[in-house]
Coordinates of C-alpha atoms in Angstrom, one line a residue:
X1 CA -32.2 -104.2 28.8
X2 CA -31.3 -100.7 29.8
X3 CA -33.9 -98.9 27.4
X4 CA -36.8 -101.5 29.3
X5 CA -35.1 -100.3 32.8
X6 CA -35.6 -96.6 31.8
X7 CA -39.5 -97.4 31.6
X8 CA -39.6 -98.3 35.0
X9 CA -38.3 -94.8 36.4
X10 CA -39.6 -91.7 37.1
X11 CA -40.2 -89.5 33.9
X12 CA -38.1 -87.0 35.1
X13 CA -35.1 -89.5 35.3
X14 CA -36.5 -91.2 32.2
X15 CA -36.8 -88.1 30.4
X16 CA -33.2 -86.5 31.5
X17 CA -31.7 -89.7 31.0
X18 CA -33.0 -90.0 27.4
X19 CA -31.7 -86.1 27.1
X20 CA -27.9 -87.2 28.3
X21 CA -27.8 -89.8 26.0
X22 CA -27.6 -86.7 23.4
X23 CA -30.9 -87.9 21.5
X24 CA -33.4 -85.1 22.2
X25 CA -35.3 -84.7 19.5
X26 CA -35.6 -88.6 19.1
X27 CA -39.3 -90.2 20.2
X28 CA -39.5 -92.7 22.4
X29 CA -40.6 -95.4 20.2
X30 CA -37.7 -94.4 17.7
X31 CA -35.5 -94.7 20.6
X32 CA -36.8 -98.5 21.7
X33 CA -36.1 -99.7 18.2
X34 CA -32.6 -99.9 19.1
X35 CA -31.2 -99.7 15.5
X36 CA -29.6 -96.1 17.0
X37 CA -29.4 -96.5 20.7
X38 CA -26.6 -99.6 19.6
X39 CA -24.9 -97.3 16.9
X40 CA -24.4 -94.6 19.9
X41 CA -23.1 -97.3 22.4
X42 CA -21.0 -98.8 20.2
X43 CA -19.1 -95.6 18.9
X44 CA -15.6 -95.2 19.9
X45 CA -14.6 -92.2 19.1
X46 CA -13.9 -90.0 21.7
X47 CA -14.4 -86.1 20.0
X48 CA -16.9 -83.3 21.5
X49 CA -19.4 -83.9 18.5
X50 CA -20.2 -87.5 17.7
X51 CA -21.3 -88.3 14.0
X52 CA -25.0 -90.4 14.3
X53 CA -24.6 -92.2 10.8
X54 CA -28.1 -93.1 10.7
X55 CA -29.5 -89.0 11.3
X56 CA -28.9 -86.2 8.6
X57 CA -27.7 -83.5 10.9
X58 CA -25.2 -84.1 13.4
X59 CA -26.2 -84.2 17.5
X60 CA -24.2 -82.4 19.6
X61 CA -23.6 -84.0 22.8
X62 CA -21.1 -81.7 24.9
X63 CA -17.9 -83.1 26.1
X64 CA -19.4 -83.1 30.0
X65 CA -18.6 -85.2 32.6
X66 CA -22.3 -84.6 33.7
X67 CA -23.6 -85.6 30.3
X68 CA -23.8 -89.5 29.3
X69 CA -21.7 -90.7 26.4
X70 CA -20.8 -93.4 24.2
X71 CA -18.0 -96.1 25.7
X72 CA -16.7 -99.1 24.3
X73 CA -15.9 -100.8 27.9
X74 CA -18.0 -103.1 30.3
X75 CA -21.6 -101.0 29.6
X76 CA -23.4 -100.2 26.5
X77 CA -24.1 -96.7 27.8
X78 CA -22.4 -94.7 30.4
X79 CA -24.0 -92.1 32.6
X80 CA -21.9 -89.2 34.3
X81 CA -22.4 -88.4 37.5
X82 CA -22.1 -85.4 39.3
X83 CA -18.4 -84.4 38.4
X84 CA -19.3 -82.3 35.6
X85 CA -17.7 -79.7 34.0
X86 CA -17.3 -78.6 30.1
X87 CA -14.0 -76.4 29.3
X88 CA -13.6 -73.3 27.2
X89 CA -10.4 -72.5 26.1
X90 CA -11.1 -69.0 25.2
X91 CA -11.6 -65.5 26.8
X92 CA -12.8 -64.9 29.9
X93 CA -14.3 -62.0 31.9
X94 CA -14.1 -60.4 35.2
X95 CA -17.0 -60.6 37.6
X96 CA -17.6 -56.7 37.3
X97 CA -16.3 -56.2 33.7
X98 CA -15.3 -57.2 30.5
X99 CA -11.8 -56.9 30.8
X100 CA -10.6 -60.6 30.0
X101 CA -8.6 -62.9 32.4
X102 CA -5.4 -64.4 31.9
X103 CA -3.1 -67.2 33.8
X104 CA 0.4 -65.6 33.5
X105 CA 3.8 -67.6 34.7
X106 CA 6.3 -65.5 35.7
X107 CA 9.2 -65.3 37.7
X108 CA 7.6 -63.3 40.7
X109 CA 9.3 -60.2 40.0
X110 CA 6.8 -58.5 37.4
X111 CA 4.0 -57.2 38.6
X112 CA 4.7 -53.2 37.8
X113 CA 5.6 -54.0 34.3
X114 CA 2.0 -56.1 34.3
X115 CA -0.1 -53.5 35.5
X116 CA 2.1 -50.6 33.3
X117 CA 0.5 -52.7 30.5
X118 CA -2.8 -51.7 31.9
X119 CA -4.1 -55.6 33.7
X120 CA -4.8 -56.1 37.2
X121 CA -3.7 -58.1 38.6
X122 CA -6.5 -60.4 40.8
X123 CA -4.4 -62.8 42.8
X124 CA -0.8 -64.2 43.2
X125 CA -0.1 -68.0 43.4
X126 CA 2.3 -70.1 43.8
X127 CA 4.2 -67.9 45.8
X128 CA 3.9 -65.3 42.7
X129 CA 4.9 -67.3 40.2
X130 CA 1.8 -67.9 38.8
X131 CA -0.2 -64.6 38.3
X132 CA -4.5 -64.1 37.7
X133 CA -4.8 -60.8 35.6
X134 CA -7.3 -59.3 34.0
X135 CA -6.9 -56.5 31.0
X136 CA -7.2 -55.6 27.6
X137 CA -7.2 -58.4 25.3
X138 CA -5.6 -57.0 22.3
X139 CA -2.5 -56.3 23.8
X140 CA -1.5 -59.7 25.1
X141 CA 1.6 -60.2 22.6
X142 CA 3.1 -57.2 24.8
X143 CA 2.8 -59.4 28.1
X144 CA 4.8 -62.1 26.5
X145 CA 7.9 -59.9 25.7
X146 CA 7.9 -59.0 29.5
X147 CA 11.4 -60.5 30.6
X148 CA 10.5 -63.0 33.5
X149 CA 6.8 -64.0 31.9
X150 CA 7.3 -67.2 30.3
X151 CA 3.7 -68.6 29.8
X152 CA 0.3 -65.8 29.5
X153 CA -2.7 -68.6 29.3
X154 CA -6.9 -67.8 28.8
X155 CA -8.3 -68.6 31.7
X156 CA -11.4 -70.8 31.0
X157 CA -14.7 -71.5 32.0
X158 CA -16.6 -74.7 33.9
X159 CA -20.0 -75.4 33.5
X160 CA -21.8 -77.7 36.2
X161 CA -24.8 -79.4 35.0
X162 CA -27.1 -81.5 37.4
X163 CA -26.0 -85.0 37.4
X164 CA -28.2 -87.5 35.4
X165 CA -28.8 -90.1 38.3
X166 CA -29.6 -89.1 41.6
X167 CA -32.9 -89.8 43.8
X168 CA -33.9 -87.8 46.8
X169 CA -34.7 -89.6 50.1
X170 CA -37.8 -89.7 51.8
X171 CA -37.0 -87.0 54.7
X172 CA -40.6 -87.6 56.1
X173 CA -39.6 -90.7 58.1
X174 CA -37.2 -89.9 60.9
X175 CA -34.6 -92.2 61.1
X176 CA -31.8 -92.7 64.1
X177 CA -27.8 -92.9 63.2
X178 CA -27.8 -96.5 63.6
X179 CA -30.6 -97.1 61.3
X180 CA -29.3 -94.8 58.4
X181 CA -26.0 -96.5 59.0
X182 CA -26.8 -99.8 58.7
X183 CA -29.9 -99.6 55.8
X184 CA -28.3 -96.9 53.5
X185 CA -24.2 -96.1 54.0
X186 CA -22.6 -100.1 52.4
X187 CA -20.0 -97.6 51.7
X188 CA -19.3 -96.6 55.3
X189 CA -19.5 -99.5 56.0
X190 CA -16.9 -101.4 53.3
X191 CA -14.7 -98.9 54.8
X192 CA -15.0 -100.1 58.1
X193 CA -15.5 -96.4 59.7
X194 CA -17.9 -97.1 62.4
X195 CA -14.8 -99.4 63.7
X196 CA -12.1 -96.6 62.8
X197 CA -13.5 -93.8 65.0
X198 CA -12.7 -96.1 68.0
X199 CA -9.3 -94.6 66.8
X200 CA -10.5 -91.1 65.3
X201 CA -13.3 -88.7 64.4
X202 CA -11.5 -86.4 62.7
X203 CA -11.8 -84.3 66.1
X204 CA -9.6 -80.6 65.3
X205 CA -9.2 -81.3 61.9
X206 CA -10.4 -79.0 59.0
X207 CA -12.0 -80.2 55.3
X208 CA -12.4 -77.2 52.7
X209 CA -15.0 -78.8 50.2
X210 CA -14.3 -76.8 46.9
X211 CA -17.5 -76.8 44.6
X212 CA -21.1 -75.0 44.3
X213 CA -21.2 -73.9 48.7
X214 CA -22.5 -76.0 51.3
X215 CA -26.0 -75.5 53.0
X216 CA -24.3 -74.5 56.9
X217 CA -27.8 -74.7 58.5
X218 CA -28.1 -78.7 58.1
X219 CA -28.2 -80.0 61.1
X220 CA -26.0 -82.6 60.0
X221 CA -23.3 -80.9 58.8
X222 CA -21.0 -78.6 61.1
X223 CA -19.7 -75.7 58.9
X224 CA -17.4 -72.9 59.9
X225 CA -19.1 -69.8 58.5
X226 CA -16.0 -67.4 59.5
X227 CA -13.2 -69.2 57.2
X228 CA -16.2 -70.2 54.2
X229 CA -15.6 -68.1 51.1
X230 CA -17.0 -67.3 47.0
X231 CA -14.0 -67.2 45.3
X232 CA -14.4 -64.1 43.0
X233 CA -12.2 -62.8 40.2
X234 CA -9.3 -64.8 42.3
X235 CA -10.1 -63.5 46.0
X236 CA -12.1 -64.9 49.1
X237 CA -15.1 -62.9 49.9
X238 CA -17.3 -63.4 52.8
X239 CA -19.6 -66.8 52.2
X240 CA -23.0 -66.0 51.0
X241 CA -24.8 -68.7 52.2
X242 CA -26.9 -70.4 54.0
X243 CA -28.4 -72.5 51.3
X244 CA -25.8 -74.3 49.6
X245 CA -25.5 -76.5 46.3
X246 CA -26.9 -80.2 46.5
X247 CA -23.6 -81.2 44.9
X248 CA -21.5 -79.2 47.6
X249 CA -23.7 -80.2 50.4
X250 CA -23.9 -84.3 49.5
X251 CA -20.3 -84.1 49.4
X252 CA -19.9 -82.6 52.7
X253 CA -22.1 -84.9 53.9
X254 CA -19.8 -87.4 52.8
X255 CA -16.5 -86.2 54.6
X256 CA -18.1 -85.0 57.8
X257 CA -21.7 -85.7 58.7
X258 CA -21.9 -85.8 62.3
X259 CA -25.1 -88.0 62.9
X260 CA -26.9 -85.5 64.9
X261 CA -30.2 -85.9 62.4
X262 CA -28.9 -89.1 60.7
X263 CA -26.1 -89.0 58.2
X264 CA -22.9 -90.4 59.6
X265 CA -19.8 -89.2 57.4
X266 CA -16.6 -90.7 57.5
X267 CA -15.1 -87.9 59.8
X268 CA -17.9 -86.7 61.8
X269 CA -15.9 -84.5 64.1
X270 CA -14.4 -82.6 61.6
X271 CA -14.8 -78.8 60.6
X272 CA -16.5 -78.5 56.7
X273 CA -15.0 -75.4 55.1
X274 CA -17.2 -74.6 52.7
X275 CA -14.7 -72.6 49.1
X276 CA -17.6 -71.9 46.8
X277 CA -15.7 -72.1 43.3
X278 CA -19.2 -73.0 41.3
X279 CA -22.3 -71.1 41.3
X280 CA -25.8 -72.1 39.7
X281 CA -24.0 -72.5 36.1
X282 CA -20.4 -71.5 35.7
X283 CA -17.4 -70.8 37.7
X284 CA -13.5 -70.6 36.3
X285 CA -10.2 -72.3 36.8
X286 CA -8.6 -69.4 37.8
X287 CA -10.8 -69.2 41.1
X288 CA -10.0 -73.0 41.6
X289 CA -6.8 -72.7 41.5
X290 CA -7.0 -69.9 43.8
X291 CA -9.2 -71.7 45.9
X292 CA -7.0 -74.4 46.5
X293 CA -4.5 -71.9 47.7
X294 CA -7.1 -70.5 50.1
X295 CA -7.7 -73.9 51.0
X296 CA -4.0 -74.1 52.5
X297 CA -4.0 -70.6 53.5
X298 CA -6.7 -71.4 56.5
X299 CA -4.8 -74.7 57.4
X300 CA -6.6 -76.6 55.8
X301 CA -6.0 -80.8 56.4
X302 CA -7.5 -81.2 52.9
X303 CA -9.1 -80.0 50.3
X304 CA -11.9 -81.6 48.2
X305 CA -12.4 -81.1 44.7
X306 CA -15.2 -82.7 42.7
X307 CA -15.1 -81.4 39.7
X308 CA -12.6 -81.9 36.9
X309 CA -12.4 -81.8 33.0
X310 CA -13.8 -84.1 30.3
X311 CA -9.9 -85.9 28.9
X312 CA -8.4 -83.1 27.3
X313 CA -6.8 -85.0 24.1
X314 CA -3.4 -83.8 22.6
X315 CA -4.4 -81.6 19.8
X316 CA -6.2 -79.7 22.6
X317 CA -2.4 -78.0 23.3
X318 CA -3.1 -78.1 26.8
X319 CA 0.1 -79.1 28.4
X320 CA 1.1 -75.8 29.6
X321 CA -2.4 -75.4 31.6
X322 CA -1.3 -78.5 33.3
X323 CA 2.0 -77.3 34.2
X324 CA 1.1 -74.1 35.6
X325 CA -1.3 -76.0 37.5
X326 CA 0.9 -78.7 39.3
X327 CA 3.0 -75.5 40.3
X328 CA 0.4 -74.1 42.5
X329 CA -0.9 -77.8 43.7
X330 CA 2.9 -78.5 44.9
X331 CA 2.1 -75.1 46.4
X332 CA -0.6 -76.1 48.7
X333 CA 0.6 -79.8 49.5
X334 CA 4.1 -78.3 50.7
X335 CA 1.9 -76.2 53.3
X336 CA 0.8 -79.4 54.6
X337 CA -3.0 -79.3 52.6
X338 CA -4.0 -82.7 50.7
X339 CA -5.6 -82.4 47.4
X340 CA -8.0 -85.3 46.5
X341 CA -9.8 -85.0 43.2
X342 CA -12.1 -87.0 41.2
X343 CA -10.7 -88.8 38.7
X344 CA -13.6 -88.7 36.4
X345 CA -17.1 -89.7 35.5
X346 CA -15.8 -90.9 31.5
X347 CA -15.1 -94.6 31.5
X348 CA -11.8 -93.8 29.9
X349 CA -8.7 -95.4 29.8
X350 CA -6.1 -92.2 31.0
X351 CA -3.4 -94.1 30.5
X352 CA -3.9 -94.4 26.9
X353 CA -3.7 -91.4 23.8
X354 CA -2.3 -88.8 25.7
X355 CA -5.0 -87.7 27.1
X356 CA -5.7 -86.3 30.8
X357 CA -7.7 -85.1 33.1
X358 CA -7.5 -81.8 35.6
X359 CA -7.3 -81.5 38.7
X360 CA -6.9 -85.5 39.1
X361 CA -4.4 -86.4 37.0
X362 CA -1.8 -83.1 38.1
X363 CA 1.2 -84.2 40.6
X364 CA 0.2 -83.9 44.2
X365 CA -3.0 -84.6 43.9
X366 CA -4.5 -87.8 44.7
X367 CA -6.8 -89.5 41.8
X368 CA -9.6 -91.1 43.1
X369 CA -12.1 -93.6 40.9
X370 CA -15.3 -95.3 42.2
X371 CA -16.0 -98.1 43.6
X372 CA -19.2 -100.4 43.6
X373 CA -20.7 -101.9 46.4
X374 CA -19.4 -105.2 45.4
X375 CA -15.9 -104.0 44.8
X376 CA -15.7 -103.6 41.2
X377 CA -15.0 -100.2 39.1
X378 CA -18.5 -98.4 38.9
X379 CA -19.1 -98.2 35.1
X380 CA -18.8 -94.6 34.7
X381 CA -15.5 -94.3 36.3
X382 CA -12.0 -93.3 34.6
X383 CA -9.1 -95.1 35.2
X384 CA -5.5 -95.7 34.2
X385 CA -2.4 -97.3 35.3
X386 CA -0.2 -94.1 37.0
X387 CA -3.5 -91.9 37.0
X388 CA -5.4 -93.4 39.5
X389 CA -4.2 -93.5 43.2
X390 CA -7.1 -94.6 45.0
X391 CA -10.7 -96.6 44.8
X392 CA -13.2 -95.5 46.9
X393 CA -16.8 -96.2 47.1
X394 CA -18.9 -93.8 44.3
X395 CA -22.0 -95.6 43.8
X396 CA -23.7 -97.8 40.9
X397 CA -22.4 -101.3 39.6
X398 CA -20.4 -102.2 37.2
X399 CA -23.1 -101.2 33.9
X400 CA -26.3 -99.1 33.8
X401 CA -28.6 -101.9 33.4
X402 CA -27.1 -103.4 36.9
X403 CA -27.1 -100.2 38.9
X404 CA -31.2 -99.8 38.0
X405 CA -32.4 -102.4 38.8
X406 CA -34.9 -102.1 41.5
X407 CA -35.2 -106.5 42.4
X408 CA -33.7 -107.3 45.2
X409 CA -33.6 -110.6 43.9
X410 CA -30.9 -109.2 41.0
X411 CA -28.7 -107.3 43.4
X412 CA -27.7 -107.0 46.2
X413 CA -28.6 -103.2 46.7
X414 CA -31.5 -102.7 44.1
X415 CA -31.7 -98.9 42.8
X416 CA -31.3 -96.4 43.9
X417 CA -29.6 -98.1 47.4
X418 CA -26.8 -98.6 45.6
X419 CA -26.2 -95.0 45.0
X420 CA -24.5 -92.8 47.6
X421 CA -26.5 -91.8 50.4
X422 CA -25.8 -88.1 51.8
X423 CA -27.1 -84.5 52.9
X424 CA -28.6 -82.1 50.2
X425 CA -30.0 -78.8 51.4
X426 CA -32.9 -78.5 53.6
X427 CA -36.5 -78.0 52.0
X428 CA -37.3 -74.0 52.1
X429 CA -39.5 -74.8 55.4
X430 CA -36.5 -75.8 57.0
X431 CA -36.3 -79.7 57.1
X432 CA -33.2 -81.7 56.3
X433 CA -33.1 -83.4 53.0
X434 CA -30.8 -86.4 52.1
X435 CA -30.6 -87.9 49.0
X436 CA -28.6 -90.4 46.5
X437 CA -25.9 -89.6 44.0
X438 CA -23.8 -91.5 41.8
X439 CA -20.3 -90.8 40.7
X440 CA -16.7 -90.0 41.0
X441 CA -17.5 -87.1 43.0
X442 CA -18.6 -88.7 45.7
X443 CA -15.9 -91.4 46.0
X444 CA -12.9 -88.5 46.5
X445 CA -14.8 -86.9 49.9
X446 CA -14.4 -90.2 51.1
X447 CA -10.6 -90.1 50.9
X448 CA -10.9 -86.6 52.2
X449 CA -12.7 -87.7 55.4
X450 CA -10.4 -90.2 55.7
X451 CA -7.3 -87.7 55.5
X452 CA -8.9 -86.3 58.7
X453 CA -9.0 -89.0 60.4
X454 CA -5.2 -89.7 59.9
X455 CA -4.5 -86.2 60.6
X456 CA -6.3 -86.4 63.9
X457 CA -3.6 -89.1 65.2
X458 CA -0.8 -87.3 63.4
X459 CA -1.6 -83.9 63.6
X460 CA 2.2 -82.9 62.7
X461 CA 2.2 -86.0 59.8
X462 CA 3.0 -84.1 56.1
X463 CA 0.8 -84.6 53.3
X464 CA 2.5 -87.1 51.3
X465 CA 3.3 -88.9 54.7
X466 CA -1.1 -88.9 55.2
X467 CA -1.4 -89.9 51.5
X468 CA 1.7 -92.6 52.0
X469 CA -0.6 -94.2 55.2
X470 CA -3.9 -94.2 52.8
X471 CA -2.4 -95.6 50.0
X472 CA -0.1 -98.3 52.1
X473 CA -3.8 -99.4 54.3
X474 CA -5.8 -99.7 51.3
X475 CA -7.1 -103.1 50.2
X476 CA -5.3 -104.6 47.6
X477 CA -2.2 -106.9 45.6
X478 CA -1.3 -105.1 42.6
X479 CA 1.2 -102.4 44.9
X480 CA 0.3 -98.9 43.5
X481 CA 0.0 -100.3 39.7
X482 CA -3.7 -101.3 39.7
X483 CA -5.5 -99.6 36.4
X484 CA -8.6 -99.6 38.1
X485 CA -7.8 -98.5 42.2
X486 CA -4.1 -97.5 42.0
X487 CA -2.8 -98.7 45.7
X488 CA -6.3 -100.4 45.7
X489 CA -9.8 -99.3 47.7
X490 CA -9.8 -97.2 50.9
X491 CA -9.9 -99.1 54.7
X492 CA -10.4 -96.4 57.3
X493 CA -9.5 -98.7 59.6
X494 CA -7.0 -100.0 58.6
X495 CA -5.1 -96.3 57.8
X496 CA -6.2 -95.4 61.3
X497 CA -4.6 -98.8 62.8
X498 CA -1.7 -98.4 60.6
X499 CA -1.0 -94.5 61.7
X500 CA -1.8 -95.3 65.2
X501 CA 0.6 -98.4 65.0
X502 CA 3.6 -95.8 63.4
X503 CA 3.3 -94.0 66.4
X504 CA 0.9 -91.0 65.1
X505 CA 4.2 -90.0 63.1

């Protein structure tokens, strides 16, 4: 029983986990009854407040890919992982005042008669076509009757929250490479990558992990300080690290840990580029989006992006954020930058109710979903047929109760072993820190690893001919159709053996 496994954990997790499950004020005891732990699990509906029949007021649980929710698919309760962000569709403000952003689609040929209107304009994307301003908010009907603006869009906020299942590591006990490689990384090794870097490292290449900064003074992780930026109001400024996000800084680990104190990544030779987008609490999709162009701007091979949206349903009118966004996506993959994206921490079908996901589910961006260690979906994970490109390995099994269990003689990896293992940022007296992590946010950096690993062989290779190698290697018989892994799970060897057979072309 799930409620019984929650006993046995920390009461941190126990507590944070209860928290998620949007029953705060509930006791404990109330909670073990069951009578409204089975109402919650078995709710279907998929709307940002859920109605508890059994309570008086309603509980709010946020729409959050961080927070858990009710699903009606292979677990009775679903916990997010680390993906998570909650939208705003409303008004908001620059970093240094209150004038109010705006997305603005234009024809690239309006900027004067913009800022005669009094906005500034932050940054130009999409080769100008799609505009970041900032200005008075009362006068936005004039911006629309500007010939050659066709779409004038609230830019909206992202909250990350701390994901609801992670463990830290014991960092007291040194352990070598090999060791770490062999007790704690099944998904390095379901990938085969020890095997693929007798083909590639990911030696030259370039990864730009876009999320809350990554800590440059681990010594497993080698991050290049001079092209690392905080995208604010739009623009790059200089990276104000060192000490990094532990969302940011497991992900890197995940692309490009070099095994110099432990963690092997899946492209350890490659350069971490570290586009903070997310600070302690908030950041903006403007700044992503102008991330991901900065991400192309430095060359580059890809760009990470863990975060993404709870599914934004129909009556949510957000069709035209999703087209403005695929125009600055096609953007960055025609300068030769891959974007791979989490598909999502919801257990939701995308396929169904017109719902989506952003950044995943935009064109030219490859969708990744998570993986277990037994090749199953994780139970947290979205999927969909046409909105999933990729499985990769994100952690957990395929329900809660599965992925906590701590006997070995249950599972195969008992908790939390079958959780991601990867860098977080060294303690304040300076020693490295690694820890576990569950989610779809940790199965996309292994496609991005991988991307360098390609690139390495075919430096000259565009992105959708790298993507067309990944997708063609991976392992599985349902072509690109599969609900669950699209073109199926990631083999680094075998895209490394492929590209290398092609001719590195």
């Amino acid at each position: 029983m799930f409620v019984d496994e929650l006993f046995k954990q920390s009461a941190k997790t126990a507590i944070t986990l209860l928290m998620f499950v949007g029953l705060p004020d509930a006791s404990i005891d109330s909670f073990r009854t069951g009578s409204n732990f089975i109402r919650l699990c078995n709710t279907t509906e998929r709307v940002a407040i859920y109605h508890l029949i059994d309570y008086k007021t309603f509980i709010n649980i946020r729409y959050s890919q961080n927070n858990m929710m009710p699903v009606n698919r292979r677990s009775v309760i679903r916990k997010i992982g680390a993906i998570g962000t909650t939208l705003t569709f409303a008004g908001v403000a620059t970093a240094s005042s209150d004038r109010i952003r705006y997305i603005v689609r234009t024809n690239g040929n309006v900027n004067k008669e913009i800022q005669d209107l009094d906005y500034e304009v932050l940054s130009e994307l999409a080769g100008g076509n799609i505009l970041l301003i900032a200005g008075p908010e009362e006068t936005t009907n004039a911006l629309t009757e500007i010939n050659g603006v066709s779409n004038v869009l609230h830019d909206f906020n992202v909250e990350l929250e701390e994901p609801p299942l992670e463990q830290n590591a014991d960092s007291s006990t040194e352990r070598s490479v090999d060791q770490v490689y062999e007790q704690f990384l099944w998904d390095k090794q379901l990938q085969q990558v020890r095997e693929a870097h007798a083909y590639a490292t990911g030696s030259g290449r370039t990864v730009a992990v876009l999320d809350t900064g990554v800590d440059n003074t681990h010594p497993d992780l080698d991050v290049d300080i001079e092209r690392s930026a905080v995208i604010i109001d739009g623009q790059p400024e200089p990276y104000d690290g060192p000490r990094g996000g532990d969302h940011a800084t497991h992900v890197a680990g995940t692309v490009a840990g070099t095994g110099a104190a432990g963690m092997l990544g899946t492209a350890p030779d490659t350069t971490i580029v570290s586009v903070r987008i997310l600070g302690p609490e908030t950041g903006t999709w403007g700044d992503i989006l102008a991330a991901m162009e900065y991400a192309a701007e430095i060359g580059a091979d890809a760009a990470n992006m863990s975060v993404g949206t709870y599914p934004i349903p129909p009556q949510r009118n957000a069709v035209q954020y999703r087209r403005l966004m695929e125009s600055v996506a096609n953007n960055v993959t025609r300068q030769g930058t891959l974007l791979v994206a989490a598909a999502g921490n919801n257990n939701t079908n995308l396929q169904q109710g017109g719902r989506f996901t952003l950044p995943n589910s935009l064109a030219g961006v490859i969708s990744v979903s998570a993986s277990t260690p037994s090749d199953h979906l994780s139970f947290y994970s979205n999927y969909g047929t046409n909105e999933i490109d990729i499985g990769a390995p994100g952690g957990g099994y395929e329900t809660p109760e599965k992925t906590l269990t701590t006997d070995p003689e249950e599972v195969a990896l008992p908790y939390p072993r079958n959780l991601i293992y990867s860098t977080l940022p060294v303690s304040d007296d300076g020693e490295a820190r690694y820890g576990w992590k569950i989610g779809t946010s940790m199965a996309a950096p292994q496609v991005a690893g991988l991307v360098a690993l390609v690139r390495e062989i075919a430096p000259n290779a565009n992105a959708k001919q790298v993507q067309n190698v990944i997708q063609q290697s991976a392992e599985g018989d349902s072509g690109y159709g599969d609900p669950e892994f699209g073109a199926g799970q990631t083999n680094a060897l075998a895209a490394v053996e492929e590209m290398s057979d092609n001719g590195g072309t």
